[in-house]
Coordinates of N, CA and C in Angstrom, one line a residue:
M1 N 14.8 21.0 -21.5 CA 14.6 22.1 -20.6 C 15.6 22.1 -19.5
H2 N 16.2 23.2 -19.1 CA 17.2 23.2 -18.1 C 16.5 23.3 -16.7
E3 N 16.9 22.6 -15.8 CA 16.3 22.6 -14.5 C 16.8 23.9 -13.8
S4 N 15.8 24.5 -13.0 CA 16.2 25.7 -12.3 C 17.1 25.4 -11.1
A5 N 18.0 26.3 -10.9 CA 18.9 26.1 -9.7 C 18.3 26.8 -8.5
Q6 N 17.1 27.5 -8.7 CA 16.6 28.2 -7.5 C 15.6 27.3 -6.8
G7 N 15.4 27.7 -5.5 CA 14.3 27.1 -4.7 C 14.5 25.6 -4.4
P8 N 13.6 25.2 -3.6 CA 13.6 23.8 -3.2 C 13.2 22.9 -4.3
R9 N 13.9 21.7 -4.4 CA 13.5 20.7 -5.4 C 12.5 19.7 -4.8
V10 N 11.6 19.3 -5.6 CA 10.6 18.4 -5.2 C 10.9 17.1 -5.9
T11 N 11.3 16.1 -5.2 CA 11.6 14.8 -5.9 C 11.0 13.7 -5.1
P12 N 10.6 12.6 -5.8 CA 10.0 11.5 -5.1 C 10.9 10.9 -4.0
A13 N 10.4 10.5 -2.9 CA 11.2 10.0 -1.8 C 11.8 8.7 -2.3
A14 N 13.1 8.5 -1.9 CA 13.8 7.2 -2.3 C 14.0 6.4 -1.1
G15 N 13.9 5.1 -1.3 CA 14.2 4.1 -0.2 C 13.2 4.0 0.8
R16 N 12.0 4.6 0.6 CA 10.9 4.4 1.6 C 10.1 3.2 1.4
T17 N 9.6 2.6 2.4 CA 8.8 1.5 2.3 C 7.3 1.8 2.5
A18 N 7.0 3.1 2.6 CA 5.6 3.5 2.8 C 4.8 3.2 1.6
P19 N 3.5 3.0 1.8 CA 2.6 2.7 0.6 C 2.7 3.8 -0.4
T20 N 2.6 3.5 -1.7 CA 2.5 4.5 -2.7 C 1.3 5.3 -2.7
P21 N 1.3 6.6 -3.0 CA 0.1 7.4 -2.9 C -0.8 7.1 -4.1
R22 N -0.5 6.2 -5.0 CA -1.3 5.9 -6.2 C -1.8 4.5 -6.1
P23 N -2.8 4.2 -5.3 CA -3.3 2.8 -5.1 C -3.8 2.3 -6.5
V24 N -3.7 1.0 -6.6 CA -4.3 0.4 -7.9 C -5.8 0.4 -7.7
P25 N -6.5 1.2 -8.6 CA -8.0 1.2 -8.4 C -8.6 -0.1 -8.7
G26 N -9.6 -0.4 -8.0 CA -10.4 -1.6 -8.2 C -11.4 -1.4 -9.3
P27 N -12.2 -2.4 -9.6 CA -13.2 -2.2 -10.6 C -14.3 -1.3 -10.1
R28 N -14.8 -0.4 -10.9 CA -15.8 0.5 -10.6 C -17.1 0.2 -11.3
S29 N -18.2 0.0 -10.6 CA -19.4 -0.3 -11.2 C -20.1 1.0 -11.7
A30 N -21.2 0.9 -12.5 CA -21.9 2.1 -13.0 C -22.4 2.9 -11.8
A31 N -22.7 2.2 -10.7 CA -23.2 3.0 -9.6 C -22.2 3.7 -8.8
T32 N -20.9 3.4 -9.0 CA -19.8 4.1 -8.3 C -18.8 4.6 -9.3
P33 N -19.2 5.6 -10.1 CA -18.2 6.1 -11.1 C -17.1 6.9 -10.4
R34 N -16.0 7.1 -11.1 CA -14.9 7.9 -10.6 C -15.4 9.3 -10.3
P35 N -15.0 10.0 -9.2 CA -15.5 11.4 -8.9 C -15.4 12.3 -10.1
G36 N -16.5 13.0 -10.4 CA -16.5 14.0 -11.4 C -16.8 13.5 -12.8
R37 N -16.8 12.2 -13.0 CA -17.1 11.7 -14.4 C -18.5 11.9 -14.8
P38 N -18.7 12.5 -15.9 CA -20.1 12.8 -16.4 C -20.8 11.4 -16.7
V39 N -22.1 11.4 -16.4 CA -22.9 10.3 -16.8 C -23.8 10.6 -17.9
P40 N -24.1 9.6 -18.8 CA -25.0 9.9 -19.9 C -26.3 10.5 -19.5
G41 N -26.9 11.3 -20.4 CA -28.2 11.9 -20.2 C -28.1 13.3 -19.9
P42 N -29.2 14.1 -19.9 CA -29.2 15.5 -19.7 C -29.1 15.9 -18.3
A43 N -29.3 15.0 -17.3 CA -29.3 15.4 -15.9 C -28.0 16.0 -15.5
R44 N -28.1 17.0 -14.6 CA -26.9 17.6 -14.1 C -26.2 16.7 -13.2
L45 N -24.9 16.8 -13.2 CA -24.0 15.9 -12.3 C -24.2 16.2 -10.9
A46 N -24.3 15.1 -10.1 CA -24.3 15.3 -8.6 C -22.8 15.6 -8.3
P47 N -22.6 16.3 -7.1 CA -21.3 16.6 -6.7 C -20.4 15.4 -6.6
P48 N -19.2 15.4 -7.1 CA -18.4 14.2 -7.2 C -18.2 13.4 -5.9
A49 N -17.9 14.1 -4.9 CA -17.7 13.5 -3.6 C -19.0 12.8 -3.1
Q50 N -20.1 13.5 -3.3 CA -21.4 12.9 -2.8 C -21.7 11.6 -3.5
R51 N -21.3 11.5 -4.8 CA -21.7 10.3 -5.6 C -20.8 9.2 -5.2
A52 N -19.5 9.4 -5.0 CA -18.6 8.3 -4.9 C -18.1 8.0 -3.5
H53 N -18.3 8.9 -2.6 CA -17.7 8.7 -1.2 C -18.7 9.0 -0.1
P54 N -18.7 8.3 1.0 CA -19.5 8.6 2.1 C -19.0 9.8 2.8
A55 N -19.8 10.3 3.7 CA -19.4 11.5 4.5 C -18.1 11.1 5.3
P56 N -17.2 12.1 5.4 CA -16.0 11.8 6.2 C -16.2 11.5 7.6
V57 N -15.4 10.6 8.2 CA -15.6 10.3 9.6 C -15.0 11.4 10.4
P58 N -15.6 11.6 11.7 CA -15.0 12.6 12.5 C -13.6 12.3 12.9
G59 N -12.9 13.4 13.3 CA -11.6 13.2 13.8 C -10.6 13.8 12.9
P60 N -9.3 13.9 13.3 CA -8.3 14.5 12.4 C -8.1 13.8 11.1
A61 N -7.9 14.5 10.0 CA -7.8 13.9 8.7 C -6.3 13.6 8.5
P62 N -6.0 12.3 8.2 CA -4.6 12.0 7.9 C -4.1 12.6 6.6
V63 N -2.8 12.8 6.5 CA -2.3 13.3 5.3 C -1.9 12.2 4.4
A64 N -2.0 12.4 3.1 CA -1.7 11.3 2.1 C -0.3 10.7 2.4
P65 N -0.1 9.4 2.2 CA 1.2 8.8 2.4 C 2.3 9.5 1.6
G66 N 3.4 9.6 2.2 CA 4.6 10.2 1.5 C 4.7 11.7 1.8
S67 N 3.8 12.3 2.5 CA 4.0 13.7 2.8 C 4.5 13.8 4.2
A68 N 3.8 14.5 5.1 CA 4.3 14.8 6.5 C 4.3 13.5 7.3
P69 N 5.4 13.3 8.1 CA 5.4 12.2 9.0 C 4.2 12.3 10.0
A70 N 3.8 11.2 10.6 CA 2.7 11.2 11.6 C 3.1 12.0 12.8
G71 N 2.2 12.8 13.3 CA 2.5 13.6 14.5 C 3.1 14.9 14.2
R72 N 3.6 15.2 13.0 CA 4.2 16.5 12.7 C 3.1 17.5 12.4
P73 N 3.0 18.6 13.1 CA 2.0 19.6 12.8 C 2.2 20.2 11.4
E74 N 1.1 20.5 10.8 CA 1.2 21.1 9.4 C 1.7 22.5 9.5
N75 N 2.6 22.8 8.6 CA 3.1 24.2 8.6 C 2.2 25.0 7.6
R76 N 1.4 25.9 8.2 CA 0.5 26.6 7.4 C 1.1 27.6 6.5
S77 N 2.3 28.0 6.7 CA 3.0 29.0 5.9 C 3.7 28.4 4.7
A78 N 4.0 27.1 4.8 CA 4.7 26.4 3.7 C 4.1 25.0 3.6
P79 N 3.2 24.8 2.7 CA 2.6 23.5 2.6 C 3.5 22.3 2.3
Q80 N 3.2 21.2 2.7 CA 4.0 20.0 2.3 C 3.8 19.8 0.8
L81 N 4.9 19.4 0.2 CA 4.9 19.1 -1.3 C 5.0 17.6 -1.5
Q82 N 4.2 17.1 -2.4 CA 4.2 15.7 -2.7 C 4.1 15.6 -4.3
L83 N 5.1 14.9 -4.9 CA 5.2 14.8 -6.3 C 4.8 13.3 -6.7
I84 N 3.8 13.2 -7.6 CA 3.5 11.9 -8.2 C 3.9 11.9 -9.6
P85 N 5.0 11.3 -10.0 CA 5.5 11.3 -11.4 C 4.4 10.6 -12.3
A86 N 4.1 11.3 -13.4 CA 3.2 10.8 -14.4 C 3.4 11.5 -15.7
P87 N 3.2 10.8 -16.8 CA 3.2 11.5 -18.1 C 2.0 12.4 -18.2
A88 N 2.1 13.3 -19.2 CA 1.0 14.3 -19.3 C -0.3 13.6 -19.6
G89 N -0.3 12.5 -20.3 CA -1.5 11.8 -20.6 C -2.1 11.0 -19.5
G90 N -1.3 10.8 -18.4 CA -1.8 10.1 -17.2 C -1.9 10.9 -16.0
A91 N -1.6 12.2 -16.1 CA -1.6 13.1 -14.9 C -3.0 13.3 -14.3
L92 N -4.0 13.4 -15.2 CA -5.3 13.6 -14.6 C -5.8 12.3 -13.9
D93 N -5.5 11.2 -14.4 CA -5.9 9.9 -13.7 C -5.2 9.8 -12.4
A94 N -3.9 10.2 -12.4 CA -3.1 10.2 -11.1 C -3.7 11.2 -10.1
A95 N -4.1 12.4 -10.6 CA -4.7 13.3 -9.7 C -6.0 12.8 -9.1
E96 N -6.8 12.1 -9.9 CA -8.1 11.6 -9.4 C -7.8 10.5 -8.4
E97 N -6.8 9.7 -8.6 CA -6.5 8.7 -7.6 C -6.0 9.3 -6.3
A98 N -5.3 10.4 -6.4 CA -4.8 11.1 -5.2 C -6.0 11.6 -4.4
V99 N -7.0 12.2 -5.2 CA -8.3 12.7 -4.5 C -9.0 11.5 -3.9
D100 N -9.1 10.4 -4.6 CA -9.8 9.2 -4.0 C -9.1 8.8 -2.7
L101 N -7.8 8.8 -2.7 CA -7.0 8.4 -1.5 C -7.3 9.4 -0.3
L102 N -7.3 10.7 -0.6 CA -7.5 11.7 0.4 C -8.9 11.6 1.0
L103 N -9.9 11.4 0.1 CA -11.3 11.2 0.6 C -11.4 9.9 1.4
D104 N -10.9 8.8 0.9 CA -11.0 7.6 1.6 C -10.3 7.6 3.0
S105 N -9.2 8.5 3.1 CA -8.5 8.5 4.4 C -9.1 9.6 5.3
G106 N -10.2 10.2 4.9 CA -10.9 11.1 5.9 C -10.9 12.6 5.6
R107 N -10.2 13.0 4.5 CA -10.2 14.4 4.1 C -11.7 14.8 3.7
A108 N -12.1 16.0 4.2 CA -13.4 16.5 3.8 C -13.4 16.9 2.3
P109 N -14.4 16.6 1.5 CA -14.4 17.0 0.1 C -14.1 18.5 -0.1
G110 N -14.7 19.3 0.8 CA -14.5 20.8 0.7 C -13.1 21.2 1.0
D111 N -12.2 20.3 1.4 CA -10.8 20.7 1.7 C -10.0 20.7 0.4
I112 N -10.5 20.1 -0.7 CA -9.7 19.8 -1.9 C -10.0 20.6 -3.1
L113 N -9.0 21.2 -3.7 CA -9.1 21.9 -5.0 C -8.2 21.2 -6.0
V114 N -8.7 20.9 -7.2 CA -8.0 20.2 -8.2 C -7.9 21.1 -9.4
L115 N -6.6 21.3 -9.8 CA -6.3 22.2 -11.0 C -5.7 21.4 -12.1
T116 N -6.1 21.7 -13.4 CA -5.5 21.0 -14.5 C -4.9 22.1 -15.4
T117 N -3.7 21.7 -15.9 CA -3.0 22.7 -16.8 C -3.3 22.5 -18.3
G118 N -3.9 21.3 -18.6 CA -4.3 21.1 -20.0 C -5.8 21.0 -20.1
E119 N -6.2 19.8 -20.6 CA -7.6 19.6 -20.8 C -8.3 19.6 -19.4
Q120 N -9.5 20.3 -19.4 CA -10.2 20.4 -18.1 C -10.7 19.1 -17.7
H121 N -10.9 18.9 -16.3 CA -11.6 17.8 -15.8 C -13.0 17.7 -16.3
P122 N -13.5 16.5 -16.7 CA -14.9 16.4 -17.2 C -16.0 17.0 -16.3
W123 N -15.8 17.0 -15.0 CA -16.8 17.6 -14.1 C -16.8 19.1 -14.4
A124 N -15.7 19.7 -14.5 CA -15.6 21.2 -14.7 C -16.3 21.5 -16.0
T125 N -15.9 20.8 -17.1 CA -16.5 21.0 -18.4 C -18.0 20.9 -18.3
H126 N -18.5 19.9 -17.7 CA -20.0 19.7 -17.6 C -20.6 20.9 -16.8
E127 N -20.1 21.2 -15.7 CA -20.7 22.2 -14.8 C -20.6 23.6 -15.5
L128 N -19.6 23.9 -16.2 CA -19.5 25.2 -16.9 C -20.6 25.3 -18.0
S129 N -21.1 24.2 -18.5 CA -22.2 24.3 -19.5 C -23.4 24.9 -18.9
F130 N -23.5 25.0 -17.6 CA -24.7 25.6 -17.0 C -24.4 27.1 -16.7
G131 N -23.2 27.6 -17.0 CA -22.9 29.0 -16.8 C -21.8 29.2 -15.7
E132 N -21.0 30.2 -15.9 CA -19.9 30.4 -15.0 C -20.4 30.8 -13.6
A133 N -21.5 31.5 -13.5 CA -22.0 32.0 -12.2 C -22.3 30.8 -11.3
A134 N -23.0 29.8 -11.9 CA -23.4 28.6 -11.1 C -22.2 27.8 -10.8
Y135 N -21.2 27.7 -11.8 CA -20.0 26.9 -11.6 C -19.2 27.5 -10.4
W136 N -18.9 28.8 -10.4 CA -18.1 29.3 -9.4 C -18.8 29.4 -8.0
A137 N -20.1 29.4 -8.1 CA -20.9 29.4 -6.8 C -20.6 28.1 -6.0
Q138 N -20.3 27.0 -6.8 CA -20.0 25.8 -6.1 C -18.6 25.9 -5.3
Q139 N -17.7 26.6 -5.9 CA -16.5 26.9 -5.1 C -16.8 27.7 -3.8
D140 N -17.6 28.7 -4.0 CA -18.0 29.5 -2.8 C -18.7 28.7 -1.7
A141 N -19.5 27.7 -2.1 CA -20.2 26.9 -1.2 C -19.2 26.1 -0.3
G142 N -18.1 25.7 -0.9 CA -17.0 25.0 -0.2 C -17.4 23.7 0.4
D143 N -18.4 23.0 -0.1 CA -18.8 21.7 0.5 C -18.5 20.5 -0.4
D144 N -17.6 20.7 -1.4 CA -17.3 19.5 -2.2 C -15.9 19.8 -2.9
V145 N -15.4 18.7 -3.5 CA -14.2 18.9 -4.3 C -14.5 19.8 -5.4
F146 N -13.6 20.8 -5.7 CA -13.8 21.7 -6.8 C -12.7 21.6 -7.8
F147 N -13.1 21.5 -9.1 CA -12.1 21.3 -10.2 C -12.1 22.5 -11.0
A148 N -10.9 23.0 -11.4 CA -10.8 24.2 -12.1 C -9.6 24.2 -13.1
D149 N -9.6 25.0 -14.1 CA -8.5 25.1 -15.1 C -7.4 25.9 -14.4
A150 N -6.2 25.6 -14.6 CA -5.1 26.3 -14.0 C -5.0 27.7 -14.5
S151 N -5.6 28.0 -15.7 CA -5.6 29.4 -16.2 C -6.4 30.3 -15.3
A152 N -7.3 29.7 -14.5 CA -8.1 30.5 -13.6 C -7.7 30.4 -12.2
V153 N -6.4 30.0 -12.0 CA -5.9 29.8 -10.6 C -6.0 31.0 -9.8
D154 N -5.9 32.2 -10.4 CA -6.0 33.4 -9.6 C -7.4 33.6 -9.0
R155 N -8.4 33.0 -9.6 CA -9.7 33.0 -9.1 C -10.0 32.0 -8.1
A156 N -9.2 31.0 -8.0 CA -9.4 29.8 -7.1 C -9.1 30.3 -5.6
K157 N -9.9 29.9 -4.7 CA -9.8 30.3 -3.3 C -8.9 29.2 -2.6
P158 N -8.2 29.7 -1.6 CA -7.3 28.7 -0.8 C -8.1 27.6 -0.2
R159 N -7.5 26.4 -0.2 CA -8.1 25.2 0.5 C -6.9 24.5 1.1
P160 N -7.2 23.6 2.1 CA -6.1 22.9 2.8 C -5.3 22.1 1.8
V161 N -5.9 21.5 0.8 CA -5.2 20.6 -0.1 C -5.4 21.1 -1.5
V162 N -4.4 21.2 -2.3 CA -4.5 21.5 -3.7 C -3.8 20.4 -4.5
V163 N -4.5 19.9 -5.5 CA -3.9 18.8 -6.3 C -3.8 19.4 -7.7
V164 N -2.7 19.3 -8.3 CA -2.4 19.8 -9.7 C -2.1 18.7 -10.6
A165 N -2.9 18.6 -11.7 CA -2.6 17.6 -12.8 C -1.9 18.4 -13.9
V166 N -0.6 18.1 -14.1 CA 0.2 18.7 -15.2 C -0.1 17.9 -16.4
N167 N -1.3 18.1 -17.0 CA -1.7 17.3 -18.1 C -1.7 18.0 -19.5
G168 N -0.9 19.2 -19.5 CA -0.7 19.9 -20.7 C 0.8 20.2 -20.8
D169 N 1.2 20.5 -22.0 CA 2.7 20.7 -22.3 C 3.0 22.2 -22.5
A170 N 2.1 23.1 -22.1 CA 2.4 24.5 -22.2 C 3.2 24.9 -21.0
D171 N 4.6 25.0 -21.1 CA 5.4 25.3 -20.0 C 5.1 26.6 -19.3
E172 N 4.7 27.6 -20.1 CA 4.4 28.9 -19.5 C 3.2 28.8 -18.5
T173 N 2.2 28.0 -18.9 CA 1.0 27.8 -18.0 C 1.4 27.1 -16.7
V174 N 2.3 26.0 -16.8 CA 2.7 25.3 -15.7 C 3.6 26.2 -14.8
A175 N 4.5 27.0 -15.4 CA 5.4 27.9 -14.6 C 4.6 28.9 -13.9
R176 N 3.5 29.4 -14.4 CA 2.7 30.4 -13.8 C 1.7 29.8 -12.7
A177 N 1.2 28.6 -13.0 CA 0.2 28.0 -12.2 C 0.7 27.4 -10.9
L178 N 1.9 26.7 -11.0 CA 2.3 26.0 -9.8 C 2.7 26.9 -8.6
P179 N 3.4 28.0 -8.8 CA 3.7 28.8 -7.6 C 2.4 29.4 -7.0
V180 N 1.4 29.7 -7.8 CA 0.1 30.2 -7.3 C -0.6 29.1 -6.6
A181 N -0.6 27.9 -7.2 CA -1.2 26.8 -6.5 C -0.6 26.5 -5.1
R182 N 0.7 26.6 -5.1 CA 1.4 26.5 -3.8 C 0.9 27.5 -2.8
D183 N 0.7 28.7 -3.2 CA 0.1 29.7 -2.3 C -1.3 29.4 -1.9
R184 N -2.0 28.7 -2.7 CA -3.4 28.4 -2.4 C -3.6 27.2 -1.4
A185 N -2.5 26.4 -1.3 CA -2.6 25.2 -0.5 C -2.2 25.6 0.9
A186 N -3.1 25.4 1.9 CA -2.8 25.7 3.2 C -2.0 24.6 3.9
A187 N -2.1 23.4 3.5 CA -1.5 22.3 4.2 C -0.7 21.4 3.3
L188 N -1.2 21.0 2.1 CA -0.6 20.0 1.3 C -0.8 20.4 -0.2
L189 N 0.3 20.3 -1.0 CA 0.2 20.5 -2.4 C 0.7 19.2 -3.1
I190 N -0.2 18.6 -3.9 CA 0.2 17.4 -4.6 C 0.2 17.7 -6.1
V191 N 1.3 17.4 -6.7 CA 1.5 17.7 -8.1 C 1.7 16.4 -8.9
C192 N 0.9 16.2 -9.9 CA 1.0 15.0 -10.7 C 1.5 15.4 -12.1
G193 N 2.7 14.8 -12.5 CA 3.2 15.2 -13.8 C 4.7 14.9 -13.9
D194 N 5.3 15.5 -14.9 CA 6.8 15.2 -15.2 C 7.6 15.9 -14.1
P195 N 8.5 15.2 -13.4 CA 9.2 15.8 -12.3 C 10.1 17.0 -12.7
Q196 N 10.7 16.9 -13.9 CA 11.6 18.0 -14.4 C 10.8 19.3 -14.6
T197 N 9.7 19.1 -15.2 CA 8.8 20.3 -15.5 C 8.4 20.9 -14.2
I198 N 8.0 20.1 -13.2 CA 7.5 20.5 -12.0 C 8.6 21.2 -11.1
N199 N 9.7 20.6 -11.1 CA 10.8 21.2 -10.4 C 11.2 22.6 -10.9
S200 N 11.3 22.7 -12.3 CA 11.6 23.9 -12.9 C 10.6 25.0 -12.6
A201 N 9.3 24.6 -12.7 CA 8.3 25.6 -12.4 C 8.3 26.1 -11.0
L202 N 8.4 25.2 -10.0 CA 8.4 25.6 -8.6 C 9.7 26.3 -8.2
G203 N 10.8 26.0 -8.8 CA 12.0 26.7 -8.6 C 12.0 28.1 -9.1
A204 N 11.4 28.3 -10.3 CA 11.3 29.6 -10.9 C 10.3 30.5 -10.1
G205 N 9.4 29.9 -9.4 CA 8.5 30.7 -8.7 C 8.9 31.2 -7.3
V206 N 10.1 30.7 -6.9 CA 10.6 31.2 -5.6 C 11.1 32.6 -5.6

């Protein structure tokens, strides 16, 4: 695939000594599953952030490492872009780790929207089994992390942080979803996937 010559390029920072935005996850017990992972049995899933994370502490929420420098005000008209290189098969795990880091650093769960370009997140699949009305009502409530398929990005409401897992190889889906996801992100857009695919899609959307 040829890289687009248009628009800004999003490339991982080079030569920085800042911590990586993908911390090595520690062991998770059955009592603390990864956010959004379905648990056995017929019971409905509890909201992912409420299961795995305590309530955020008061005060300003720090931005994930590798994005805006400390003290720089967020540009509401052009969100910060952060790329996490990952193969398609590992993009969803990378996105989940980014969400973990955001929540652990103080971001409110309702600030975060997660989009997938391939297979849906297990939480979204489970919640859709109860019907679309109940599923989308959770987005409207705005009190938890919301997971959605990128094909429904037009229906997704803006949030301060949008995390995109490029976990599918349909280039047309990625090319359509990423520019819209950028518009939905008020402060920070994190994209996990192949850098060439991501640069091409964001460049074409300018």
